[in-house]
CSV table of C-alpha atoms in Angstrom, one decimal:
chain,number,residue,atom,x,y,z
F,24,MET,CA,61.0,2.4,32.8
F,25,SER,CA,62.3,6.4,30.8
F,26,GLU,CA,65.6,4.2,29.9
F,27,ARG,CA,63.3,1.8,27.2
F,28,LYS,CA,62.4,5.1,24.9
F,29,VAL,CA,66.1,6.1,25.0
F,30,LEU,CA,66.5,5.9,21.1
F,31,ASN,CA,70.4,7.4,21.1
F,32,LYS,CA,72.5,4.8,21.8
F,33,TYR,CA,76.1,5.5,24.1
F,34,TYR,CA,79.2,4.5,21.5
F,35,PRO,CA,82.3,4.3,23.6
F,36,PRO,CA,85.5,6.0,22.1
F,37,ASP,CA,87.0,2.8,21.1
F,38,PHE,CA,84.1,1.4,19.4
F,39,ASP,CA,85.3,-0.4,16.3
F,40,PRO,CA,82.3,-2.0,13.7
F,41,SER,CA,84.8,-4.1,12.0
F,42,LYS,CA,85.2,-6.3,15.3
F,43,ILE,CA,81.9,-7.4,15.3
F,44,PRO,CA,81.1,-10.9,14.2
F,45,LYS,CA,79.1,-11.5,11.1
F,46,LEU,CA,76.0,-13.6,11.6
F,47,LYS,CA,76.7,-16.5,8.9
F,48,LEU,CA,73.2,-17.8,7.2
F,49,PRO,CA,72.9,-20.3,4.1
F,50,LYS,CA,72.1,-18.7,1.2
F,51,ASP,CA,68.8,-21.2,0.9
F,52,ARG,CA,67.4,-20.6,4.7
F,53,GLN,CA,63.3,-20.1,4.4
F,54,TYR,CA,61.3,-17.8,5.5
F,55,VAL,CA,57.9,-18.0,7.6
F,56,VAL,CA,55.3,-15.5,5.4
F,57,ARG,CA,51.6,-15.0,5.2
F,58,LEU,CA,49.9,-15.1,1.5
F,59,MET,CA,47.6,-15.9,-0.9
F,60,ALA,CA,47.1,-18.2,-3.2
F,61,PRO,CA,47.9,-16.4,-6.4
F,62,PHE,CA,45.6,-18.3,-8.7
F,63,ASN,CA,42.8,-21.1,-9.1
F,64,MET,CA,44.4,-24.4,-8.6
F,65,ARG,CA,43.5,-28.4,-8.0
F,66,CYS,CA,45.2,-30.6,-5.4
F,67,LYS,CA,46.4,-33.5,-7.3
F,68,THR,CA,46.2,-36.1,-4.5
F,69,CYS,CA,42.7,-35.3,-3.0
F,70,GLY,CA,41.3,-33.3,-5.5
F,71,GLU,CA,40.2,-29.9,-3.5
F,72,TYR,CA,39.7,-27.0,-5.4
F,73,ILE,CA,41.9,-24.0,-3.9
F,74,TYR,CA,40.4,-20.8,-5.2
F,75,LYS,CA,42.4,-17.8,-5.7
F,76,GLY,CA,42.6,-15.2,-2.5
F,77,LYS,CA,43.0,-18.3,-0.1
F,78,LYS,CA,45.7,-17.8,2.8
F,79,PHE,CA,48.0,-19.7,4.1
F,80,ASN,CA,51.1,-19.4,6.2
F,81,ALA,CA,54.3,-20.6,3.4
F,82,ARG,CA,57.4,-21.0,3.4
F,83,LYS,CA,59.5,-18.8,1.4
F,84,GLU,CA,63.1,-19.3,-0.1
F,85,THR,CA,64.9,-18.3,-2.7
F,86,VAL,CA,65.8,-20.4,-5.7
F,87,GLN,CA,69.6,-21.2,-6.8
F,88,ASN,CA,70.7,-20.3,-10.0
F,89,GLU,CA,67.9,-18.6,-11.4
F,90,LEU,CA,67.6,-15.1,-12.4
F,91,TYR,CA,65.7,-13.1,-14.4
F,92,LEU,CA,67.7,-9.4,-15.1
F,93,GLY,CA,69.1,-10.0,-12.5
F,94,LEU,CA,66.0,-10.1,-10.3
F,95,LEU,CA,66.1,-13.0,-8.0
F,96,ILE,CA,62.6,-15.9,-8.7
F,97,PHE,CA,61.4,-16.8,-5.1
F,98,ARG,CA,59.4,-20.7,-5.0
F,99,PHE,CA,56.8,-20.7,-2.3
F,100,TYR,CA,55.5,-24.3,-0.2
F,101,ILE,CA,51.8,-24.2,1.3
F,102,LYS,CA,49.7,-27.5,2.3
F,103,CYS,CA,46.6,-28.5,1.1
F,104,THR,CA,43.8,-27.8,3.1
F,105,ARG,CA,42.1,-31.4,3.0
F,106,CYS,CA,44.6,-33.7,2.6
F,107,LEU,CA,47.9,-31.7,3.9
F,108,ALA,CA,49.6,-32.0,0.6
F,109,GLU,CA,52.6,-30.1,-0.5
F,110,ILE,CA,52.2,-28.1,-3.2
F,111,THR,CA,55.3,-25.4,-4.5
F,112,PHE,CA,54.6,-22.8,-7.1
F,113,LYS,CA,57.4,-19.9,-8.2
F,114,THR,CA,57.2,-16.4,-9.3
F,115,ASP,CA,57.8,-15.6,-12.9
F,116,PRO,CA,59.1,-12.1,-13.9
F,117,GLU,CA,59.2,-12.2,-17.4
F,118,ASN,CA,55.5,-12.9,-17.8
F,119,THR,CA,54.5,-11.0,-14.1
F,120,ASP,CA,53.2,-14.4,-13.1
F,121,TYR,CA,53.6,-17.1,-11.0
F,122,VAL,CA,54.6,-20.4,-12.1
F,123,MET,CA,53.2,-24.2,-10.9
F,124,GLU,CA,55.7,-27.0,-10.3
F,125,HIS,CA,54.7,-29.4,-8.1
F,126,GLY,CA,51.6,-31.1,-6.1
F,127,ALA,CA,48.7,-28.8,-7.9
F,128,THR,CA,47.3,-27.8,-11.6
F,129,ARG,CA,46.2,-24.6,-12.2
F,130,ASN,CA,42.8,-24.3,-13.8
F,131,PHE,CA,41.3,-21.7,-16.1
F,132,GLN,CA,44.2,-21.8,-18.2
F,133,ALA,CA,43.0,-21.7,-21.2
F,134,GLU,CA,42.8,-17.9,-22.1
F,135,LYS,CA,46.0,-17.4,-21.2
F,136,LEU,CA,47.5,-20.2,-23.1
F,137,ILE,CA,45.7,-19.1,-26.8
F,138,GLU,CA,47.3,-15.5,-25.9
F,139,GLU,CA,50.8,-17.7,-25.4
F,140,GLU,CA,49.7,-19.8,-29.1
F,141,GLU,CA,49.6,-16.3,-30.9
F,142,LYS,CA,52.5,-14.5,-29.3
F,143,LYS,CA,54.4,-17.0,-30.6
F,144,ILE,CA,52.9,-17.5,-34.0
F,145,GLN,CA,53.6,-13.1,-34.6
F,146,GLN,CA,57.1,-13.8,-33.2
F,147,GLU,CA,58.0,-16.5,-35.8
F,148,ARG,CA,56.2,-14.6,-38.7
F,149,GLU,CA,58.9,-11.9,-37.7
F,150,ASP,CA,61.5,-13.9,-38.6
F,151,GLU,CA,60.5,-15.3,-41.2
F,152,GLU,CA,60.0,-11.6,-42.6
F,153,LEU,CA,63.3,-10.0,-41.4
F,154,ASN,CA,65.1,-12.6,-43.9
F,155,ASN,CA,62.8,-13.1,-46.7
F,156,PRO,CA,61.9,-9.9,-48.4
F,157,MET,CA,59.5,-12.1,-50.4
F,158,LYS,CA,57.4,-13.9,-47.4
F,159,VAL,CA,56.9,-10.0,-46.3
F,160,LEU,CA,55.5,-9.0,-49.4
F,161,GLU,CA,53.2,-12.3,-50.0
F,162,ASN,CA,51.8,-11.7,-45.9
F,163,ARG,CA,51.1,-8.6,-46.8
F,164,THR,CA,49.0,-9.3,-50.1
F,165,ARG,CA,47.8,-11.9,-48.4
F,166,ASP,CA,46.1,-9.7,-45.3
F,167,SER,CA,44.9,-7.0,-47.9
F,168,LYS,CA,42.5,-9.7,-49.7
F,169,LEU,CA,41.6,-10.8,-45.7
F,170,GLU,CA,40.9,-7.2,-45.2
F,171,MET,CA,38.6,-6.8,-48.1
F,172,GLU,CA,36.2,-10.6,-48.0
F,173,VAL,CA,35.7,-9.1,-44.4
F,174,LEU,CA,34.3,-6.0,-45.6
F,175,GLU,CA,32.5,-7.3,-48.4
F,176,ASN,CA,30.4,-9.5,-45.9
F,177,LEU,CA,29.8,-6.8,-43.7
F,178,GLN,CA,28.3,-5.1,-46.1
F,179,GLU,CA,26.3,-8.0,-47.6
F,180,LEU,CA,25.2,-8.4,-43.4
F,181,LYS,CA,24.3,-4.9,-43.4
F,182,GLU,CA,22.5,-4.6,-46.6
F,183,LEU,CA,20.5,-8.1,-45.8
F,184,ASN,CA,19.2,-7.0,-42.3
F,185,GLN,CA,17.8,-3.5,-44.0
F,186,ARG,CA,15.3,-5.6,-46.6
F,187,GLN,CA,14.8,-7.8,-43.7
F,188,ALA,CA,13.5,-5.4,-41.3
F,189,GLN,CA,12.6,-2.2,-42.5
F,190,VAL,CA,12.2,-0.1,-39.8
F,191,ASP,CA,9.3,2.9,-40.0
F,192,PHE,CA,10.9,5.9,-36.9
F,193,GLU,CA,8.7,8.0,-38.2
F,194,GLY,CA,5.4,5.6,-37.3
F,195,MET,CA,7.4,4.0,-34.0
F,196,LEU,CA,6.9,7.8,-33.1
F,197,ASP,CA,3.1,8.4,-34.2
F,198,LYS,CA,2.1,5.0,-32.0
F,199,TYR,CA,4.3,6.7,-29.4
F,200,LYS,CA,2.4,9.9,-29.2
F,201,ASP,CA,-0.8,8.4,-30.2
F,202,MET,CA,-0.1,5.9,-27.1
F,203,GLU,CA,0.3,8.8,-24.9
F,204,ARG,CA,-2.6,10.2,-26.0
F,205,ARG,CA,-4.8,7.9,-25.2
F,206,GLN,CA,-3.1,7.6,-22.0
F,207,LYS,CA,-3.7,11.0,-21.3
F,208,GLU,CA,-7.8,10.7,-21.9
F,209,ARG,CA,-8.5,8.0,-20.2
F,210,GLU,CA,-7.1,9.1,-17.2
F,211,GLN,CA,-9.4,12.4,-17.9
F,212,GLU,CA,-12.3,9.8,-18.5
F,213,GLU,CA,-11.2,8.5,-15.0
F,214,ASP,CA,-10.7,11.5,-12.9
F,215,GLU,CA,-13.6,12.7,-14.3
F,216,ARG,CA,-15.7,9.2,-13.6
F,217,GLU,CA,-14.8,10.0,-9.9
F,218,THR,CA,-15.3,13.3,-9.0
F,219,LYS,CA,-19.3,12.5,-10.8
F,220,GLU,CA,-19.1,9.5,-8.5
F,221,MET,CA,-18.7,11.9,-5.6
F,222,LEU,CA,-20.7,14.5,-6.8
F,223,GLU,CA,-23.5,12.2,-6.4
F,224,ARG,CA,-22.6,10.4,-3.0
F,225,ALA,CA,-22.2,13.8,-1.2
F,226,LEU,CA,-26.4,15.1,-3.2
F,227,VAL,CA,-28.1,11.6,-2.4
F,228,LYS,CA,-26.4,11.9,1.3
F,229,ARG,CA,-27.5,16.1,1.0
F,230,LEU,CA,-31.1,14.3,0.3
F,231,ARG,CA,-31.2,11.8,2.8
F,232,ASP,CA,-30.2,14.7,5.2
F,233,SER,CA,-33.6,17.0,4.3
F,234,ASP,CA,-35.7,14.1,4.2
F,235,SER,CA,-35.0,13.5,7.7
F,236,GLU,CA,-35.4,17.6,8.3
F,237,ASP,CA,-38.7,17.4,7.1
F,238,GLU,CA,-40.2,13.6,8.7
F,239,ALA,CA,-39.2,15.3,12.0
F,240,GLU,CA,-40.8,18.8,11.4
F,241,ASP,CA,-43.9,16.5,10.1
F,242,ALA,CA,-43.6,14.7,13.3
F,243,ASN,CA,-43.7,17.6,15.7
F,244,GLU,CA,-46.4,19.6,13.9
F,245,ARG,CA,-48.9,16.0,14.3
F,246,GLY,CA,-47.7,16.3,18.0
F,247,ARG,CA,-48.7,19.8,18.5
F,248,LYS,CA,-51.7,19.4,17.0
F,249,HIS,CA,-52.7,16.4,18.6
F,250,THR,CA,-51.7,18.1,22.3
F,251,ALA,CA,-54.0,20.8,20.9
F,252,ASP,CA,-56.5,19.0,20.4
F,253,ASN,CA,-59.5,18.6,23.2
F,254,PRO,CA,-60.1,14.5,24.3
F,255,THR,CA,-63.6,14.6,23.3
F,256,ASP,CA,-62.9,15.7,19.7
F,257,ILE,CA,-62.2,12.4,18.4
F,258,LEU,CA,-65.8,11.6,19.2
F,259,THR,CA,-67.1,14.2,16.9
F,260,LYS,CA,-64.6,13.9,13.6
F,261,ASP,CA,-66.0,12.0,10.9
F,262,VAL,CA,-64.7,8.8,9.8
F,263,ASN,CA,-63.0,8.6,7.0
F,264,THR,CA,-64.3,5.6,4.2
F,265,GLY,CA,-61.9,4.0,1.3
F,266,SER,CA,-58.9,3.0,2.1
F,267,GLN,CA,-59.2,1.8,5.9
F,268,GLY,CA,-61.9,-0.5,5.7
F,269,SER,CA,-65.8,-0.7,7.1
F,270,SER,CA,-65.0,-2.7,10.3
F,271,SER,CA,-62.9,0.4,11.7
F,272,VAL,CA,-65.5,2.3,10.6
F,273,GLY,CA,-68.5,0.5,12.3
F,274,VAL,CA,-66.5,0.1,15.6
F,275,LYS,CA,-66.1,4.4,15.9
F,276,LYS,CA,-69.6,4.5,14.4
F,277,GLN,CA,-70.7,1.9,18.1
F,278,LYS,CA,-68.4,4.0,19.9
F,279,LEU,CA,-70.0,7.4,19.2
F,280,GLU,CA,-73.7,5.6,18.9
F,281,SER,CA,-73.5,4.5,23.0
F,282,TRP,CA,-71.3,7.6,24.3
F,283,GLU,CA,-74.4,9.5,22.4
F,284,ARG,CA,-77.0,7.4,24.1
F,285,SER,CA,-75.3,7.6,27.9
F,286,VAL,CA,-74.8,11.0,27.6
F,287,GLY,CA,-76.1,12.9,24.7
F,288,GLY,CA,-75.2,14.3,21.1
F,289,LEU,CA,-73.1,17.6,21.7
F,290,GLY,CA,-75.3,20.7,20.9
F,291,GLU,CA,-78.1,18.4,20.7
F,292,LYS,CA,-81.4,18.2,21.9
F,293,ARG,CA,-81.7,14.9,23.4
F,294,ALA,CA,-83.6,13.0,26.7
F,295,LEU,CA,-81.4,14.1,28.6
F,296,GLY,CA,-81.1,17.8,28.4
F,297,SER,CA,-85.0,17.8,29.7
F,298,LEU,CA,-84.2,16.3,33.3
F,299,VAL,CA,-81.6,19.0,34.0
F,300,VAL,CA,-82.3,22.0,35.1
F,301,ARG,CA,-80.4,25.3,35.4
F,302,LYS,CA,-80.2,27.0,39.0
F,303,LYS,CA,-81.9,29.8,39.7
F,304,PRO,CA,-80.6,33.2,41.4
F,305,ALA,CA,-81.5,33.8,44.7
F,306,ASP,CA,-84.8,36.2,45.0
F,307,SER,CA,-86.6,33.6,41.8
F,308,ALA,CA,-85.4,30.9,45.4
F,309,SER,CA,-87.4,33.0,47.4
F,310,LYS,CA,-90.1,33.2,45.2
F,311,ALA,CA,-90.9,29.6,44.6
F,312,ALA,CA,-90.7,29.2,48.2
F,313,SER,CA,-93.4,31.7,48.7
F,314,ALA,CA,-96.0,30.3,46.0
F,315,ALA,CA,-95.4,26.3,47.0
F,316,PRO,CA,-98.1,26.6,49.2
F,317,ARG,CA,-100.9,28.1,46.4
F,318,GLU,CA,-99.2,25.4,43.9
F,319,ALA,CA,-99.9,22.1,47.0
F,320,ALA,CA,-103.3,23.9,46.7
F,321,ASP,CA,-103.8,24.1,43.3
F,322,THR,CA,-102.9,20.1,43.3
F,323,GLN,CA,-105.4,19.5,46.2
F,324,THR,CA,-108.3,21.0,44.0
F,325,GLY,CA,-107.7,19.2,41.2
F,326,ALA,CA,-105.9,17.1,38.5
F,327,GLY,CA,-107.0,18.5,35.7
F,328,ALA,CA,-105.2,21.7,36.2
F,329,ALA,CA,-101.5,20.2,36.7
F,330,LYS,CA,-101.8,18.9,33.5
F,331,PRO,CA,-101.5,21.9,31.7
F,332,GLU,CA,-98.7,23.3,34.0
F,333,SER,CA,-96.4,20.4,33.4
F,334,SER,CA,-96.5,20.8,30.2
F,335,THR,CA,-96.2,23.8,29.7
F,336,ALA,CA,-92.7,23.3,31.9
F,337,SER,CA,-92.2,20.6,29.8
F,338,ARG,CA,-91.7,22.9,26.8
F,339,GLU,CA,-90.3,25.3,28.8
F,340,GLN,CA,-87.1,23.4,29.9
F,341,PRO,CA,-86.4,22.3,26.5
F,342,ILE,CA,-86.1,26.2,25.7
F,343,THR,CA,-83.6,26.6,29.0
F,344,SER,CA,-81.4,23.3,27.6
F,345,GLN,CA,-80.9,24.2,24.0
F,346,SER,CA,-79.2,28.0,24.5
F,347,GLY,CA,-76.5,26.1,27.0
F,348,SER,CA,-74.4,22.7,26.1
F,349,SER,CA,-75.7,19.4,28.2
F,350,LEU,CA,-72.3,19.4,30.0
F,351,SER,CA,-72.5,22.9,31.6
F,352,LEU,CA,-76.5,22.2,32.4
F,353,LEU,CA,-74.9,18.9,34.2
F,354,GLY,CA,-72.8,20.9,36.2
F,355,ALA,CA,-75.6,23.3,37.6
F,356,TYR,CA,-77.7,20.2,38.1
F,357,THR,CA,-74.9,18.9,40.3
F,358,ASP,CA,-74.8,21.8,42.1
F,359,SER,CA,-78.4,22.8,42.8
F,360,ASP,CA,-78.7,19.0,44.5
F,361,ASP,CA,-75.7,20.6,46.4
F,362,SER,CA,-77.8,23.4,47.9
F,363,ASN,CA,-81.0,22.0,48.3
F,364,SER,CA,-79.2,19.4,50.5
F,365,ASP,CA,-77.8,22.3,52.9
């Protein structure tokens, strides 16, 4: 495999290159080359547009008997992409361009044709001035007049524009500065308004929080006061009249009267207080037991003597009941009943 990469060939000692036969090829032979369309063209057969830069596999040949300053001219053959009609064009070294020969027409050549026409007129004028000096003078005079007319027209146009459009640059700058100042003031006002709104929202939120805290504290205080009061305090409190209505006041009065009828007023002298007897100590109990036969004898002797004693007892019992509340006396009464039963 290493023999393929050998660059130096072996030449024998008796090698004579003149003896090698030369390959004879025709002068008008053609080569297949890959090229792009040098300009926009339109096929004459089908009307297909072929744009500049489209690639073709073209056949290339040398044009016979045509030279430009010793340079060869080449001809190319391509086929239309739609109808496969043959299109030919060749090089133009004189104008550094290509020339269409057959099968299509070149598009967008107006500018090129104008340039060629101007060049032709200029060349004819130079040839004419070369042989006729009077013609040179006439051409110079005509050119100077044309230049003066152009300058006059340009000056008139400038004056007309100045009269019609009088631009005050200082006024424009003042307006621009005024507009910038207004814009800054507007932005500042918007910023101040936004900050004010934010502060108001924060203040409202703070007030709401403080109100809710105060309400919670008031509720806690009311709960504490309610728990500290006795259950029966509601019966002794004065009922407020005015905004609550007469119906609620009447209901509370009825409850208070029913309680007083059943149990008795707190701290007041009632019939229930006369029925309650305070418990006596042990020595008083023994005295009462010794005095019992005596009282029985007195009751047998006469009913007239019993009446003053009962009146005096009824007079003494309310006095004793006034010293304490009726509820405490009721408890003492129940205790005395329990001791008697024992």
